[in-house]
Tab-separated table of C-alpha atoms in Angstrom:
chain	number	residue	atom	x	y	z
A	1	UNK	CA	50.794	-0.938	23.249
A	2	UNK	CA	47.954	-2.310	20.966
A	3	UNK	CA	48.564	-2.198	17.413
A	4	UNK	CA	46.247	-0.138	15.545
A	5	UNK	CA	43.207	-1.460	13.524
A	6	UNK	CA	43.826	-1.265	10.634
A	7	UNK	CA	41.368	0.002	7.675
A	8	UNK	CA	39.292	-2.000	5.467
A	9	UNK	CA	41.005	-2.499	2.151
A	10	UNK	CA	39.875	-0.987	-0.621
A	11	UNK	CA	38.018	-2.596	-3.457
A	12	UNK	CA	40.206	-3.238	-6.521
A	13	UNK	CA	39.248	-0.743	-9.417
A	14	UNK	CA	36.717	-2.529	-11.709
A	15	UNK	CA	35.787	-4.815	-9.007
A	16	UNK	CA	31.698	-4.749	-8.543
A	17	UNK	CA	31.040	-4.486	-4.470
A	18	UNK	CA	29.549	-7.718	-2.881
A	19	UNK	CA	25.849	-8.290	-3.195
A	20	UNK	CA	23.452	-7.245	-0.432
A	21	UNK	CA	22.376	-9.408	1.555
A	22	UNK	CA	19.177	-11.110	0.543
A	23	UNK	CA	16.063	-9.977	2.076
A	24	UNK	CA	14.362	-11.875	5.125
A	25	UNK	CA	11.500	-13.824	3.650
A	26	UNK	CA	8.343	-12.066	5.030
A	27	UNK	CA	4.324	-11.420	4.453
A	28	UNK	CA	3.541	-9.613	1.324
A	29	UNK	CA	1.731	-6.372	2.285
A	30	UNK	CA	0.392	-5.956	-0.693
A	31	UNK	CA	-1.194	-9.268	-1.070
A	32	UNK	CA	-2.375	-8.447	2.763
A	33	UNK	CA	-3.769	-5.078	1.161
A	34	UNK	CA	-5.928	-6.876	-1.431
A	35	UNK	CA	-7.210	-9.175	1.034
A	36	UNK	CA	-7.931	-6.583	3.645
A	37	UNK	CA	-10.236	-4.269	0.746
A	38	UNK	CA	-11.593	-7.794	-0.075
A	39	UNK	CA	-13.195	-8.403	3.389
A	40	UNK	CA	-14.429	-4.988	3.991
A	41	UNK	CA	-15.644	-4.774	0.352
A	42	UNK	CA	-17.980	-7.965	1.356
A	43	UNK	CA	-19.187	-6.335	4.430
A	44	UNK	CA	-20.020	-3.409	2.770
A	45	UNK	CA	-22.158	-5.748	0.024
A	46	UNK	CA	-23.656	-7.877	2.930
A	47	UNK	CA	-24.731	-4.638	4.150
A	48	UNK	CA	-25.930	-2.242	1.606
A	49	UNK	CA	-26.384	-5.254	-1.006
A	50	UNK	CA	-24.985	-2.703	-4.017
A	51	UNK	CA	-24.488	-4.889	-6.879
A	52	UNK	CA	-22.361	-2.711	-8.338
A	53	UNK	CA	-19.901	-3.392	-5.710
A	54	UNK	CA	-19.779	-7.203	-7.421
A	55	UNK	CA	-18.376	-5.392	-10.571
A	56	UNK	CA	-15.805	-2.634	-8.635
A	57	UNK	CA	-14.120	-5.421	-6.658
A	58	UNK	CA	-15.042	-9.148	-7.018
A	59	UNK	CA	-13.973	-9.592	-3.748
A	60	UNK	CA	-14.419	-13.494	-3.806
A	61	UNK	CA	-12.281	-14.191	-6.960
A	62	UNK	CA	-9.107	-11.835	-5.000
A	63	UNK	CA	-9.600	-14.108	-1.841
A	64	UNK	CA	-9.527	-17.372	-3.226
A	65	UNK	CA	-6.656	-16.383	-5.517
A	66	UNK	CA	-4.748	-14.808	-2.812
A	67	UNK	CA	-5.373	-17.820	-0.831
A	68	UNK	CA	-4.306	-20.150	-4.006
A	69	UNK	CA	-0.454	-18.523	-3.763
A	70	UNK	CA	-0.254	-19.193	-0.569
A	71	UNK	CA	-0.953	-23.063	-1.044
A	72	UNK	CA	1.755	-23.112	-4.194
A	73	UNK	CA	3.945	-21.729	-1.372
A	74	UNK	CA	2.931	-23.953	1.264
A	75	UNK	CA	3.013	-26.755	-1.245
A	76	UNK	CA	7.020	-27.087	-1.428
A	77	UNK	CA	6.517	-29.171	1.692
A	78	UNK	CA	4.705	-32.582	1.752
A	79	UNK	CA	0.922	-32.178	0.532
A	80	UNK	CA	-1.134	-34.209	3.008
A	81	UNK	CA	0.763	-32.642	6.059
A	82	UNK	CA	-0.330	-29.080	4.090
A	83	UNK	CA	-3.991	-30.345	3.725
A	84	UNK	CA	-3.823	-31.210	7.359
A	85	UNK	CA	-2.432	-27.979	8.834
A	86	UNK	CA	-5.279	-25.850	6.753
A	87	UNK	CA	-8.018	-27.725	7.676
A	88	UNK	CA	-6.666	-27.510	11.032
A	89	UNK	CA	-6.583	-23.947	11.081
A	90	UNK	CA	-9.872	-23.508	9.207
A	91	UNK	CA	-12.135	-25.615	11.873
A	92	UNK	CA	-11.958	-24.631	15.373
A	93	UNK	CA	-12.918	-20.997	14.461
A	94	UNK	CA	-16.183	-22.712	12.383
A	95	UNK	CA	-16.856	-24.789	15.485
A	96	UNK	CA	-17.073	-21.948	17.493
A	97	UNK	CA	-19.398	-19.534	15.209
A	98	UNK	CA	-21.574	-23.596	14.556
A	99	UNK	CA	-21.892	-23.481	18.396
A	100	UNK	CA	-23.387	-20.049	18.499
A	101	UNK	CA	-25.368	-20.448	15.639
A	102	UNK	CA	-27.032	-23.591	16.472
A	103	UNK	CA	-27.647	-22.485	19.861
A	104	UNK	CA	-29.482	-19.566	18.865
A	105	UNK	CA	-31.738	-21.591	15.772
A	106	UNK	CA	-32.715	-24.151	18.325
A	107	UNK	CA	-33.738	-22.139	21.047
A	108	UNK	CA	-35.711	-19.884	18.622
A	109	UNK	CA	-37.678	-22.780	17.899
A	110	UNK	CA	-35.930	-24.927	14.774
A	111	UNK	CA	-36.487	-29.067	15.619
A	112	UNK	CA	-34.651	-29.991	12.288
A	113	UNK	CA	-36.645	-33.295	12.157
A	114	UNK	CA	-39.933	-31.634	11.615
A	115	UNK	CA	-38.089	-29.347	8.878
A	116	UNK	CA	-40.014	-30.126	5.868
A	117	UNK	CA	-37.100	-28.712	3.664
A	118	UNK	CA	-34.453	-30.854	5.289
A	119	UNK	CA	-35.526	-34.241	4.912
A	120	UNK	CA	-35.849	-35.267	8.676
A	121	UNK	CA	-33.132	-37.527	9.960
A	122	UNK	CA	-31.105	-36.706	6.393
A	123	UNK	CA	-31.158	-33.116	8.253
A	124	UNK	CA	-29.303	-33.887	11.565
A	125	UNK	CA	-26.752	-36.061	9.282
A	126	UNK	CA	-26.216	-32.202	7.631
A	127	UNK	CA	-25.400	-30.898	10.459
A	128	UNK	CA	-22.077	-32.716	10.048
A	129	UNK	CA	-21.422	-29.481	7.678
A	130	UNK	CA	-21.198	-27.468	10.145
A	131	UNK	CA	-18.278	-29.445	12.247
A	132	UNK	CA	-16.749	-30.349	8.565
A	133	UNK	CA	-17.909	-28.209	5.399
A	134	UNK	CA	-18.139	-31.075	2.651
A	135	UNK	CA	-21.436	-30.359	1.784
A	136	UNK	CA	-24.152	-27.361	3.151
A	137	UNK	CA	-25.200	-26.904	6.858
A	138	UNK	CA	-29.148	-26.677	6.613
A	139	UNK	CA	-30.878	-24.101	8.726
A	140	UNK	CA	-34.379	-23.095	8.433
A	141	UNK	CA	-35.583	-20.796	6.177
A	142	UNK	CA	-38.328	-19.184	8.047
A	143	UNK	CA	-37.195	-18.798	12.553
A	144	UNK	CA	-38.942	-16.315	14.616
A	145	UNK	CA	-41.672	-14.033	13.581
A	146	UNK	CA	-40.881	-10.776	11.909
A	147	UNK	CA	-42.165	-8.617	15.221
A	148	UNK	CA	-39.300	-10.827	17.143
A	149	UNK	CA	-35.470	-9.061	17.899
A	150	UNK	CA	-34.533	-10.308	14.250
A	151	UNK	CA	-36.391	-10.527	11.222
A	152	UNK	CA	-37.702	-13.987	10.231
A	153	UNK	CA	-34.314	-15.026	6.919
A	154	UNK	CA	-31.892	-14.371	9.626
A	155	UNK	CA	-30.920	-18.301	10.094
A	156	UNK	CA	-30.632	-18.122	6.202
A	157	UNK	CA	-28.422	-14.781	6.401
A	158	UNK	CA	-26.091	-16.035	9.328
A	159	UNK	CA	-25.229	-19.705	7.141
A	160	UNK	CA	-24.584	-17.553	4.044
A	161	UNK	CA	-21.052	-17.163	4.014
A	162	UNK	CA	-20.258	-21.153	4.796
A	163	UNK	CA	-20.315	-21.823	1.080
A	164	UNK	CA	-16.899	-19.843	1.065
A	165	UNK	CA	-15.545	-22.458	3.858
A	166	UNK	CA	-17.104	-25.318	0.999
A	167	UNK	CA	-15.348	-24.138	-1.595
A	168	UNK	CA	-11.995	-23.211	0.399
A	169	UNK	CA	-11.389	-26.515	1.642
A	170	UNK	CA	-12.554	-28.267	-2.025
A	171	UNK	CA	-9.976	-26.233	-3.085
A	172	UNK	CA	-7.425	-27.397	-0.169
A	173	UNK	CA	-7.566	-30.806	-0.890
A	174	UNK	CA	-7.311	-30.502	-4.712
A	175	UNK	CA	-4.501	-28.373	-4.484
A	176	UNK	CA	-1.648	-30.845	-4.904
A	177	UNK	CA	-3.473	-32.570	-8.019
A	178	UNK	CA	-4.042	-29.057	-9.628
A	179	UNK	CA	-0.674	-28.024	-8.786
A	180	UNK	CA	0.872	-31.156	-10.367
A	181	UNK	CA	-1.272	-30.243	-13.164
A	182	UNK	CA	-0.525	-26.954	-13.389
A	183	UNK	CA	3.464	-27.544	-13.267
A	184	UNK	CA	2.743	-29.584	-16.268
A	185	UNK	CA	-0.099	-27.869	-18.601
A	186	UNK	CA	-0.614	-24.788	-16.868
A	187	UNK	CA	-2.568	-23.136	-19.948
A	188	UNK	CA	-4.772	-25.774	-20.224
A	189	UNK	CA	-5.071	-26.054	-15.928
A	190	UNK	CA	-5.797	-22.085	-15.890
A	191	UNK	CA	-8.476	-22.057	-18.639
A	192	UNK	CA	-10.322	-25.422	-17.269
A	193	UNK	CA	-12.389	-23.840	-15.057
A	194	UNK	CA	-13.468	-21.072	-17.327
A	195	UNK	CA	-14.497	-23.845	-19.785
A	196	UNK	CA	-16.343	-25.920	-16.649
A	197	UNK	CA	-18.423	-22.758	-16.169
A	198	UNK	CA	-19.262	-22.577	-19.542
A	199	UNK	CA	-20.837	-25.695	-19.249
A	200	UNK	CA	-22.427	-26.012	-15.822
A	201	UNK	CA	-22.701	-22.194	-15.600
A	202	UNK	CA	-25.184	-21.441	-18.337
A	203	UNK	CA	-27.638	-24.073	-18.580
A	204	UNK	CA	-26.106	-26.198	-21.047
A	205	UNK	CA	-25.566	-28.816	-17.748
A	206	UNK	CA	-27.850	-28.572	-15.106
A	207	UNK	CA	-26.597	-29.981	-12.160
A	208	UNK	CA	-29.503	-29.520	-9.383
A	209	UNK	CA	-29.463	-28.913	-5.634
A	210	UNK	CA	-26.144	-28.417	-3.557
A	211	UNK	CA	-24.322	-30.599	-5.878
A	212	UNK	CA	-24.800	-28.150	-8.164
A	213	UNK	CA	-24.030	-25.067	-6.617
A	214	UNK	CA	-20.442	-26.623	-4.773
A	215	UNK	CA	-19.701	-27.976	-8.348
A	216	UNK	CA	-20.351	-24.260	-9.930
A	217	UNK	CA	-18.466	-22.317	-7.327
A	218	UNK	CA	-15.499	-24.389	-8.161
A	219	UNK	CA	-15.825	-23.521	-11.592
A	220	UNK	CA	-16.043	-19.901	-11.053
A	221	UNK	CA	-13.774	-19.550	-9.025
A	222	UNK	CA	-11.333	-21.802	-9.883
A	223	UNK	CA	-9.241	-19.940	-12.188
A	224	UNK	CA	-8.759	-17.339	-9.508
A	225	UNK	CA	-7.760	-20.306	-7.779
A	226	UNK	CA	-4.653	-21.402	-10.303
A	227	UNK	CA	-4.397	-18.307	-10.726
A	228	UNK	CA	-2.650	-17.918	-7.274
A	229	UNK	CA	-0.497	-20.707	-8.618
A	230	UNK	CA	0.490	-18.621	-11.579
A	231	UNK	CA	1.350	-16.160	-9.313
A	232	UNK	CA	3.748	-18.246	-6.738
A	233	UNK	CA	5.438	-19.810	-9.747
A	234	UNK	CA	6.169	-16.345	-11.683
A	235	UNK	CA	4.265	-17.627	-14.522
A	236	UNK	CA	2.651	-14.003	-14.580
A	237	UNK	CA	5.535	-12.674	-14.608
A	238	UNK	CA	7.161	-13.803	-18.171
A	239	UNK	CA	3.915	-12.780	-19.670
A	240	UNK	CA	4.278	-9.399	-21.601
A	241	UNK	CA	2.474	-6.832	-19.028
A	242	UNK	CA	0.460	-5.343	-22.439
A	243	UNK	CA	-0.887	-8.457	-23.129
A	244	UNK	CA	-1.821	-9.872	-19.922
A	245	UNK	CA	-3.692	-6.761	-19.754
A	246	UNK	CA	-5.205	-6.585	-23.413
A	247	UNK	CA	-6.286	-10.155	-22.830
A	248	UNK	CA	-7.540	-9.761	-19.522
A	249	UNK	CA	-9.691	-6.267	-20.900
A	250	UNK	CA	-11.003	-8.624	-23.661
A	251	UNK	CA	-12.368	-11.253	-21.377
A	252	UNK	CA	-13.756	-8.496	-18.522
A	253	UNK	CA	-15.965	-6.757	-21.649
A	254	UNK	CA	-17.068	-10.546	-22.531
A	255	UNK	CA	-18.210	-10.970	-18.948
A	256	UNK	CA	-19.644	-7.595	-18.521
A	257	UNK	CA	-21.562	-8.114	-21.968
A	258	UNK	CA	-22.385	-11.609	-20.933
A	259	UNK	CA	-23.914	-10.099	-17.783
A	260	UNK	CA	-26.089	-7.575	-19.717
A	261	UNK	CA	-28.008	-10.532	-21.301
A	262	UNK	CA	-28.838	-12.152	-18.423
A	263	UNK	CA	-29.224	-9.841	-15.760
A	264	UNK	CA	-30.453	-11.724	-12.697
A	265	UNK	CA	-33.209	-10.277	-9.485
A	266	UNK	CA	-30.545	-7.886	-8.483
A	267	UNK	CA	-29.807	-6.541	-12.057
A	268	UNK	CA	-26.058	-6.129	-12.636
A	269	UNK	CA	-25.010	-8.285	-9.750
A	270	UNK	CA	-22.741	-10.865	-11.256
A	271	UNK	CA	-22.795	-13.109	-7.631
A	272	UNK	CA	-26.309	-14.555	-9.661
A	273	UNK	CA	-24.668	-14.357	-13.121
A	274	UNK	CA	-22.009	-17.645	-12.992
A	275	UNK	CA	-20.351	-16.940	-16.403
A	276	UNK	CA	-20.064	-12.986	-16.089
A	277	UNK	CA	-18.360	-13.730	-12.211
A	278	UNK	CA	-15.818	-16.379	-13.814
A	279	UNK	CA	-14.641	-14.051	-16.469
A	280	UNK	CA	-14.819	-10.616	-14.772
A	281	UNK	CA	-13.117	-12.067	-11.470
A	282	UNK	CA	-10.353	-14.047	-13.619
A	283	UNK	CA	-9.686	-10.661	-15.373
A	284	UNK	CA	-9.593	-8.782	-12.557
A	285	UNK	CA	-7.358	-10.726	-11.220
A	286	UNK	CA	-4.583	-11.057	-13.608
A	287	UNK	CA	-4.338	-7.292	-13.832
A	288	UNK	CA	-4.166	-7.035	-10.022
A	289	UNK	CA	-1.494	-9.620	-9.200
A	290	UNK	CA	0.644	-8.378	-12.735
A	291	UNK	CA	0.839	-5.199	-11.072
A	292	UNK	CA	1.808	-6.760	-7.874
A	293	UNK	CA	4.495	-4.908	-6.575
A	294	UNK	CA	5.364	-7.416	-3.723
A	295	UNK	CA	5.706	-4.881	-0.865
A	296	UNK	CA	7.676	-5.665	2.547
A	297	UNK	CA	5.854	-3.007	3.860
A	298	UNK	CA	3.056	-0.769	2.995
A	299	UNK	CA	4.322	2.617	1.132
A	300	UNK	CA	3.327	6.343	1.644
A	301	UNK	CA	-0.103	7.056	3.043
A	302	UNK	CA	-0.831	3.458	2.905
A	303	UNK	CA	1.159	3.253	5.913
A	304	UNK	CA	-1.662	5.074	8.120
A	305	UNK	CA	-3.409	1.833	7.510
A	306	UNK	CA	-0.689	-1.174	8.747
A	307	UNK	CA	-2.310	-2.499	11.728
A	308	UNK	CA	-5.192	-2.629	10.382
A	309	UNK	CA	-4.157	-4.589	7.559
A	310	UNK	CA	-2.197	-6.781	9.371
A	311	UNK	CA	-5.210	-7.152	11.836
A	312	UNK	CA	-7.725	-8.324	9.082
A	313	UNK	CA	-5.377	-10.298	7.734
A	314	UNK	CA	-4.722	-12.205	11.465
A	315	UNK	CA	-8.464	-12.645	11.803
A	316	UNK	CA	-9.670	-12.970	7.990
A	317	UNK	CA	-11.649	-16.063	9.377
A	318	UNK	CA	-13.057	-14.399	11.996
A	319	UNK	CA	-14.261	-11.513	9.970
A	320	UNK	CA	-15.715	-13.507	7.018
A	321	UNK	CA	-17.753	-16.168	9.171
A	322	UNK	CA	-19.495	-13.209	11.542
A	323	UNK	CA	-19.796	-10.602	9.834
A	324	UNK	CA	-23.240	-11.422	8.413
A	325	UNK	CA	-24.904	-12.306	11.978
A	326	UNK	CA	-23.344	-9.148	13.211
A	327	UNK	CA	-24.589	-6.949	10.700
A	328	UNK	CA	-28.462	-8.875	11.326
A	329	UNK	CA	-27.278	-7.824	15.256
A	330	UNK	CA	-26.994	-3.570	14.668
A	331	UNK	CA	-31.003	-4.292	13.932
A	332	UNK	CA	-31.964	-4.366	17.440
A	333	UNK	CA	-29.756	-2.286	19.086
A	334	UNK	CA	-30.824	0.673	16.760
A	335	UNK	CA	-34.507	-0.079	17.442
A	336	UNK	CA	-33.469	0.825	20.892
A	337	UNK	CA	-32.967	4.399	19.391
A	338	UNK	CA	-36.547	4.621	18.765
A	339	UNK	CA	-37.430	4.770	22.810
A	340	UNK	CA	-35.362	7.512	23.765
A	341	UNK	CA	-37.025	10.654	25.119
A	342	UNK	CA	-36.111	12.964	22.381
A	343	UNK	CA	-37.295	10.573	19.612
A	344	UNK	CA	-40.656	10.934	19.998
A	345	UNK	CA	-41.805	13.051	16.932
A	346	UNK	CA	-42.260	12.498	13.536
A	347	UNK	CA	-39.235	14.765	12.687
A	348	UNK	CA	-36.957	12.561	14.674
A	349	UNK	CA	-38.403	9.312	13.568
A	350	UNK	CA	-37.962	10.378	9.816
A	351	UNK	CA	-34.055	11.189	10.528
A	352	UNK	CA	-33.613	7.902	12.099
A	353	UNK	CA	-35.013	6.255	9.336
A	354	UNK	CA	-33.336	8.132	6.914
A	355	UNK	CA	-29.794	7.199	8.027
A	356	UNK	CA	-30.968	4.073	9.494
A	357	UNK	CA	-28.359	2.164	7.102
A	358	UNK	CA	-25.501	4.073	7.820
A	359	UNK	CA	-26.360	3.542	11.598
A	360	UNK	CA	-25.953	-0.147	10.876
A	361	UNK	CA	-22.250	0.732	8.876
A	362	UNK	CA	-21.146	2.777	11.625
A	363	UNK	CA	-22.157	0.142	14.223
A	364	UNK	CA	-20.929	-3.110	12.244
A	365	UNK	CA	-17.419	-2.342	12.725
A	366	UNK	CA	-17.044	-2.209	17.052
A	367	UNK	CA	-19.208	-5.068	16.894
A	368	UNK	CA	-16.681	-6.895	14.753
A	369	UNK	CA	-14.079	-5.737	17.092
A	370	UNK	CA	-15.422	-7.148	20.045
A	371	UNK	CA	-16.064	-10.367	18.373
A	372	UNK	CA	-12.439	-10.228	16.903
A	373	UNK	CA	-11.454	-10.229	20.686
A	374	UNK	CA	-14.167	-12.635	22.229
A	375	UNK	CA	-13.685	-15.630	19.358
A	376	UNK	CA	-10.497	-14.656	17.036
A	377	UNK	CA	-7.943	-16.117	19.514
A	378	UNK	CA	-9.580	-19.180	18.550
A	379	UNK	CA	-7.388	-19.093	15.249
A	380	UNK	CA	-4.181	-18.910	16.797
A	381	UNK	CA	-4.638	-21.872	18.812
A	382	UNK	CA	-6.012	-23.371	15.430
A	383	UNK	CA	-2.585	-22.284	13.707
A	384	UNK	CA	-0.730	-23.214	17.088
A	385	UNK	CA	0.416	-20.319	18.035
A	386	UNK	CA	0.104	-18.250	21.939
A	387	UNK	CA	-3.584	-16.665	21.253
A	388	UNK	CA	-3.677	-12.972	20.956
A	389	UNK	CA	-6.448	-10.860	21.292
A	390	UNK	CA	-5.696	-7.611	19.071
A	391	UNK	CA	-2.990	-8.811	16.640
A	392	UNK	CA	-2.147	-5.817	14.665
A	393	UNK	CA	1.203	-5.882	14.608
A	394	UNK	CA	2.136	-4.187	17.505
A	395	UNK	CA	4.617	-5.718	19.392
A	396	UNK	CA	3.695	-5.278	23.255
A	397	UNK	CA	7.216	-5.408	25.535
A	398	UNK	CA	8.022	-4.019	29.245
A	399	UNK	CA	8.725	-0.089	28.530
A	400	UNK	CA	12.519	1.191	29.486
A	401	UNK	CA	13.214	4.020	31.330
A	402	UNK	CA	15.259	6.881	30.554
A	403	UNK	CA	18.180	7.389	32.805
């Protein structure tokens, strides 16, 4: 006969019980929050072009600090193999969006050695920025004619975002020196590019052309930048929450009040204001990441929205390098509107082009779906992993029957 089992022994009295056991290392939902409100926050810009939407969110400054903690993290292995495996993952899915691009300027016309704003033979060596983003693609700023399918700035509007894939990768390959820095005189590595921006930022340097810009962006955006680094390292963290915040109140008022003295074309929008962005994004962004409250998985009615967090997040790329072109692409497919039977009068013209922007909101989004599934596969094979066409999370297995 078997002996019985016997019971677990009791703790001792005035023993604590055994630690848990430590969390699983995963994805933190709430950084994949931020960065999902950040890419549908630029959409909504591209769009509507609100520039008060540049002062609600500064969508760019989250990113590229969001993307900053994850290259501290990434960082604890050897750098150059890091560099390697995120310009890896970054260039297949701009290869394919160059591809359609360039396909679509030059059979609309563009011969980039008779482009008088491209310097001829210079020109086709720029196109090299579109296979590697050191520099800026050029594209023509006048294709078509304004009676074609698109309006005649739609070469200019589909290139637009490929200053973020610049600046991204500047900020890849610097990474190890800034994080060395950092580890070392973080105060002075935070505040650097705040001071940089003061300089080439306001006119006291004036750096011209594309040199120019790519050196301002990484000013402006480069304390969001360490800021990630911050982040990773818990330097945040051992900072008083009232004074990060006081501080970070202080230098948002100084940007905003910056901004009011040099309002640029589109008033209060502070992507044309290089000192206001720096300040008001670095600001913003030490609030948001000393509230972070490092989620494992999204709380409450934030729940409702998990796939399509994790989708964004799975096809950020994707997202950010189309979304312009397919915005420029609800044009003519709403035209088509205007040929229907029943919008023939004047009344039903006049509602059509009443709403005619929110047709293009409502319309953006399935064609972003559709080019999530025809090109966003491309970044798993970029990241090396089986390509997936709708990765939100849901894992898709052979159903069991009940007995």
């Amino acid at each position: 006969m078997a002996a019985p089992a016997t019971a677990p022994a009791a703790p001792a009295a005035g023993t604590a019980p055994p630690d848990p056991a430590p969390k699983k290392p995963g994805r933190d939902r709430y950084l994949d929050l931020l960065r999902s409100i950040a890419l549908v926050r630029v959409v909504v810009y591209h769009l509507f072009g609100w520039a008060w939407l540049t002062v609600l969110f500064p969508s760019m400054g989250v990113m590229f600090a969001l993307a900053g903690s994850l290259m501290a993290r990434s960082l604890n292995r050897p750098a150059l193999g890091v560099i390697k495996g995120r310009v890896r993952r970054l260039l297949p899915p701009l290869w394919a969006f160059s591809a359609v691009a360039l396909t679509l300027m030059f059979a609309n016309g563009w011969n980039i050695l008779k482009d008088p704003d491209h310097g001829g033979t210079w020109g086709v060596i720029d196109l090299v920025n579109y296979v590697i983003p050191l520099g800026a693609p050029p594209f023509p700023w006048h294709l078509g004619s304004e009676s074609g399918l698109l309006e005649s700035s739609w070469a200019i509007e589909a290139a637009g975002p490929l200053w973020y894939l610049r600046a991204y990768l500047w900020f890849v390959i610097a990474s190890p020196l800034l994080l060395w820095a950092f580890r070392r005189v973080p105060w002075t590595t935070l505040l650097a590019p705040l001071a940089l921006t003061a300089i080439v930022g306001t006119g006291i340097v004036n750096i011209p052309g594309e040199t120019g810009n790519a050196v301002s962006d990484f000013a402006v955006y480069g304390g969001c930048w360490v800021l990630g680094f911050a982040h990773h390292e818990g330097v945040l963290k051992r900072i008083p929450r009232y004074v990060a915040v006081s501080c970070s109140a202080l230098l948002m008022a100084f940007g905003l009040w910056w901004a009011s003295g040099h309002l640029g074309p589109d008033g209060w929008d502070l992507n044309d204001i290089p000192m206001a962005q720096a300040t008001w994004s670095f600001g913003f962004v030490v609030i948001l990441l000393q509230y972070s409250p490092s989620w494992q998985e999204l709380p409450g009615k934030l729940a409702r929205w998990d796939k399509l967090v994790t989708l964004s997040n799975n096809r950020a790329v994707t997202i950010y390098l189309w979304h312009n072109m397919l915005i420029m692409a609800t044009v003519p497919i709403i035209d088509q509107a205007y040929n229907l039977p029943f919008m023939q009068s004047d009344r039903a013209v006049g509602a059509l082009d009443t709403t005619y922007m929110l047709w293009m909101f409502v319309l953006v989004w399935p064609l972003i779906a559709l080019t999530i599934v025809a090109f966003g596969w491309i970044e798993d094979i970029a990241a090396r992993r089986s390509p997936r066409l709708w990765p939100n999370g849901v894992k898709r297995g052979r159903s069991r029957r009940r007995s």
